[in-house]
PDB file of C-alpha atoms in Angstrom:
ATOM      1  CA  UNK A1138     -89.108 -19.592-123.282  1.00  0.00           C
ATOM      2  CA  UNK A1139     -92.285 -17.934-122.031  1.00  0.00           C
ATOM      3  CA  UNK A1140     -94.750 -20.735-122.566  1.00  0.00           C
ATOM      4  CA  UNK A1141     -95.480 -22.693-119.384  1.00  0.00           C
ATOM      5  CA  UNK A1142     -97.314 -19.893-117.655  1.00  0.00           C
ATOM      6  CA  UNK A1143    -100.457 -20.479-115.687  1.00  0.00           C
ATOM      7  CA  UNK A1144    -102.939 -17.582-115.897  1.00  0.00           C
ATOM      8  CA  UNK A1145    -103.299 -17.660-112.114  1.00  0.00           C
ATOM      9  CA  UNK A1146    -100.019 -17.018-110.246  1.00  0.00           C
ATOM     10  CA  UNK A1147     -99.192 -19.665-107.671  1.00  0.00           C
ATOM     11  CA  UNK A1148    -101.489 -22.227-109.284  1.00  0.00           C
ATOM     12  CA  UNK A1149     -98.730 -24.375-110.768  1.00  0.00           C
ATOM     13  CA  UNK A1150     -95.172 -24.537-112.071  1.00  0.00           C
ATOM     14  CA  UNK A1151     -93.800 -21.376-113.614  1.00  0.00           C
ATOM     15  CA  UNK A1152     -91.130 -20.797-116.218  1.00  0.00           C
ATOM     16  CA  UNK A1153     -87.787 -19.443-115.044  1.00  0.00           C
ATOM     17  CA  UNK A1154     -88.365 -16.276-117.136  1.00  0.00           C
ATOM     18  CA  UNK A1155     -90.454 -13.712-115.301  1.00  0.00           C
ATOM     19  CA  UNK A1156     -93.735 -13.554-117.191  1.00  0.00           C
ATOM     20  CA  UNK A1157     -96.318 -10.999-116.166  1.00  0.00           C
ATOM     21  CA  UNK A1158     -99.598 -12.666-115.195  1.00  0.00           C
ATOM     22  CA  UNK A1159    -102.449 -12.368-117.685  1.00  0.00           C
ATOM     23  CA  UNK A1160    -105.050 -13.151-115.040  1.00  0.00           C
ATOM     24  CA  UNK A1161    -106.198 -11.840-111.701  1.00  0.00           C
ATOM     25  CA  UNK A1162    -107.236 -14.601-109.295  1.00  0.00           C
ATOM     26  CA  UNK A1163    -109.121 -12.115-107.091  1.00  0.00           C
ATOM     27  CA  UNK A1164    -111.498 -11.092-109.894  1.00  0.00           C
ATOM     28  CA  UNK A1165    -111.181 -14.119-112.180  1.00  0.00           C
ATOM     29  CA  UNK A1166    -110.274 -11.869-115.107  1.00  0.00           C
ATOM     30  CA  UNK A1167    -108.210 -13.578-117.800  1.00  0.00           C
ATOM     31  CA  UNK A1168    -107.013 -10.786-120.062  1.00  0.00           C
ATOM     32  CA  UNK A1169    -106.900 -11.106-123.845  1.00  0.00           C
ATOM     33  CA  UNK A1170    -105.965  -8.366-126.299  1.00  0.00           C
ATOM     34  CA  UNK A1171    -109.216  -7.426-128.060  1.00  0.00           C
ATOM     35  CA  UNK A1172    -107.619  -7.297-131.526  1.00  0.00           C
ATOM     36  CA  UNK A1173    -104.375  -8.572-132.994  1.00  0.00           C
ATOM     37  CA  UNK A1174    -101.768  -5.818-132.710  1.00  0.00           C
ATOM     38  CA  UNK A1175    -100.133  -4.620-135.927  1.00  0.00           C
ATOM     39  CA  UNK A1176     -96.718  -5.993-134.939  1.00  0.00           C
ATOM     40  CA  UNK A1177     -97.987  -9.384-133.728  1.00  0.00           C
ATOM     41  CA  UNK A1178     -95.351 -12.084-134.145  1.00  0.00           C
ATOM     42  CA  UNK A1179     -98.096 -14.241-135.667  1.00  0.00           C
ATOM     43  CA  UNK A1180     -98.905 -11.587-138.259  1.00  0.00           C
ATOM     44  CA  UNK A1181     -97.662 -12.694-141.689  1.00  0.00           C
ATOM     45  CA  UNK A1182     -97.548  -9.068-142.844  1.00  0.00           C
ATOM     46  CA  UNK A1183     -94.336  -7.117-143.241  1.00  0.00           C
ATOM     47  CA  UNK A1184     -95.230  -5.161-140.089  1.00  0.00           C
ATOM     48  CA  UNK A1185     -94.788  -8.240-137.885  1.00  0.00           C
ATOM     49  CA  UNK A1186     -92.048  -8.122-135.284  1.00  0.00           C
ATOM     50  CA  UNK A1187     -88.843  -9.424-136.912  1.00  0.00           C
ATOM     51  CA  UNK A1188     -87.662 -12.868-135.855  1.00  0.00           C
ATOM     52  CA  UNK A1189     -84.800 -14.964-137.203  1.00  0.00           C
ATOM     53  CA  UNK A1190     -85.827 -17.605-139.767  1.00  0.00           C
ATOM     54  CA  UNK A1191     -87.571 -20.555-138.133  1.00  0.00           C
ATOM     55  CA  UNK A1192     -87.895 -18.853-134.727  1.00  0.00           C
ATOM     56  CA  UNK A1193     -91.612 -18.104-135.095  1.00  0.00           C
ATOM     57  CA  UNK A1194     -92.437 -21.777-135.767  1.00  0.00           C
ATOM     58  CA  UNK A1195     -90.094 -22.959-132.975  1.00  0.00           C
ATOM     59  CA  UNK A1196     -91.607 -20.491-130.491  1.00  0.00           C
ATOM     60  CA  UNK A1197     -95.183 -21.499-131.347  1.00  0.00           C
ATOM     61  CA  UNK A1198     -94.314 -25.217-131.097  1.00  0.00           C
ATOM     62  CA  UNK A1199     -92.696 -24.693-127.659  1.00  0.00           C
ATOM     63  CA  UNK A1200     -95.694 -22.739-126.386  1.00  0.00           C
ATOM     64  CA  UNK A1201     -98.219 -25.256-127.677  1.00  0.00           C
ATOM     65  CA  UNK A1202     -96.225 -28.272-126.457  1.00  0.00           C
ATOM     66  CA  UNK A1203     -96.138 -26.823-122.948  1.00  0.00           C
ATOM     67  CA  UNK A1204     -99.848 -25.936-122.893  1.00  0.00           C
ATOM     68  CA  UNK A1205     -98.906 -22.299-122.436  1.00  0.00           C
ATOM     69  CA  UNK A1206     -99.835 -19.024-124.012  1.00  0.00           C
ATOM     70  CA  UNK A1207     -98.102 -15.948-125.383  1.00  0.00           C
ATOM     71  CA  UNK A1208     -98.244 -12.618-123.579  1.00  0.00           C
ATOM     72  CA  UNK A1209     -98.783  -9.829-126.119  1.00  0.00           C
ATOM     73  CA  UNK A1210     -95.495  -7.967-126.466  1.00  0.00           C
ATOM     74  CA  UNK A1211     -97.455  -4.672-126.488  1.00  0.00           C
ATOM     75  CA  UNK A1212     -98.381  -5.382-122.852  1.00  0.00           C
ATOM     76  CA  UNK A1213     -94.944  -6.574-121.631  1.00  0.00           C
ATOM     77  CA  UNK A1214     -93.972  -5.344-119.162  1.00  0.00           C
ATOM     78  CA  UNK A1215     -97.408  -4.023-118.340  1.00  0.00           C
ATOM     79  CA  UNK A1216     -97.683  -0.626-120.032  1.00  0.00           C
ATOM     80  CA  UNK A1217     -99.047   2.227-117.896  1.00  0.00           C
ATOM     81  CA  UNK A1218    -102.486   1.235-116.679  1.00  0.00           C
ATOM     82  CA  UNK A1219    -102.589  -1.665-119.140  1.00  0.00           C
ATOM     83  CA  UNK A1220    -102.076  -5.054-117.526  1.00  0.00           C
ATOM     84  CA  UNK A1221    -100.438  -7.922-119.396  1.00  0.00           C
ATOM     85  CA  UNK A1222    -102.777  -9.740-121.777  1.00  0.00           C
ATOM     86  CA  UNK A1223    -102.694 -12.879-123.906  1.00  0.00           C
ATOM     87  CA  UNK A1224    -101.717 -12.464-127.550  1.00  0.00           C
ATOM     88  CA  UNK A1225    -104.861 -12.278-129.697  1.00  0.00           C
ATOM     89  CA  UNK A1226    -103.077 -13.715-132.721  1.00  0.00           C
ATOM     90  CA  UNK A1227    -102.052 -16.825-130.784  1.00  0.00           C
ATOM     91  CA  UNK A1228    -105.476 -17.360-129.202  1.00  0.00           C
ATOM     92  CA  UNK A1229    -107.255 -16.866-132.536  1.00  0.00           C
ATOM     93  CA  UNK A1230    -104.952 -19.381-134.213  1.00  0.00           C
ATOM     94  CA  UNK A1231    -104.641 -22.012-131.466  1.00  0.00           C
ATOM     95  CA  UNK A1232    -107.371 -21.354-128.901  1.00  0.00           C
ATOM     96  CA  UNK A1233    -107.214 -20.591-125.224  1.00  0.00           C
ATOM     97  CA  UNK A1234    -104.534 -22.367-123.203  1.00  0.00           C
ATOM     98  CA  UNK A1235    -105.701 -25.316-121.096  1.00  0.00           C
ATOM     99  CA  UNK A1236    -105.368 -23.423-117.786  1.00  0.00           C
ATOM    100  CA  UNK A1237    -107.639 -20.618-119.038  1.00  0.00           C
ATOM    101  CA  UNK A1238    -110.212 -23.093-120.396  1.00  0.00           C
ATOM    102  CA  UNK A1239    -110.179 -24.965-117.089  1.00  0.00           C
ATOM    103  CA  UNK A1240    -110.625 -21.762-115.041  1.00  0.00           C
ATOM    104  CA  UNK A1241    -113.593 -20.784-117.221  1.00  0.00           C
ATOM    105  CA  UNK A1242    -115.137 -24.282-117.029  1.00  0.00           C
ATOM    106  CA  UNK A1243    -114.766 -24.263-113.228  1.00  0.00           C
ATOM    107  CA  UNK A1244    -116.461 -20.869-113.053  1.00  0.00           C
ATOM    108  CA  UNK A1245    -113.450 -19.154-111.464  1.00  0.00           C
ATOM    109  CA  UNK A1246    -112.290 -17.299-114.577  1.00  0.00           C
ATOM    110  CA  UNK A1247    -113.695 -15.228-117.397  1.00  0.00           C
ATOM    111  CA  UNK A1248    -112.195 -13.529-120.443  1.00  0.00           C
ATOM    112  CA  UNK A1249    -111.826  -9.745-120.423  1.00  0.00           C
ATOM    113  CA  UNK A1250    -110.762  -8.148-123.684  1.00  0.00           C
ATOM    114  CA  UNK A1251    -108.133  -5.427-123.304  1.00  0.00           C
ATOM    115  CA  UNK A1252    -107.524  -2.741-125.944  1.00  0.00           C
ATOM    116  CA  UNK A1253    -104.138  -2.496-127.636  1.00  0.00           C
ATOM    117  CA  UNK A1254    -102.088  -0.046-125.536  1.00  0.00           C
ATOM    118  CA  UNK A1255    -100.224   1.124-128.641  1.00  0.00           C
ATOM    119  CA  UNK A1256    -103.401   2.677-130.006  1.00  0.00           C
ATOM    120  CA  UNK A1257    -103.993   6.218-128.828  1.00  0.00           C
ATOM    121  CA  UNK A1258    -107.080   7.341-126.952  1.00  0.00           C
ATOM    122  CA  UNK A1259    -107.705   4.078-125.118  1.00  0.00           C
ATOM    123  CA  UNK A1260    -106.882   2.852-121.661  1.00  0.00           C
ATOM    124  CA  UNK A1261    -107.317  -0.374-119.749  1.00  0.00           C
ATOM    125  CA  UNK A1262    -110.758  -1.997-119.856  1.00  0.00           C
ATOM    126  CA  UNK A1263    -111.761   0.081-122.893  1.00  0.00           C
ATOM    127  CA  UNK A1264    -112.164   3.404-121.111  1.00  0.00           C
ATOM    128  CA  UNK A1265    -111.108   6.520-122.990  1.00  0.00           C
ATOM    129  CA  UNK A1266    -108.323   8.535-121.434  1.00  0.00           C
ATOM    130  CA  UNK A1267    -109.481  11.931-120.200  1.00  0.00           C
TER     131      UNK A1267
END
């Protein structure tokens, strides 16, 4: 299970699975994919990543019950100069996880939208590759 992940490493209990951080405590950036990727597990289209029957609902329930978030599979492990980012499909459907909302409310965090690393011509923070 990847759910109980705090956006700021060292700020609370972590899951036993290594989950790349979606936030940088030094800058306060909390990364979120800018658009839902075409193979998003929350995408009802045929292009969605294949999961066994019932797994999608179980996974979402586990994540929501733990107050966690989903790291976009397109950014796991971080791809090239793309850092890990929260799944846009999950955030659009269920909102920001409590830890991200709290960081923003406290003024120590802010959302930074990251382009989908599977799309060509883009790099981290929206800059075009030269």
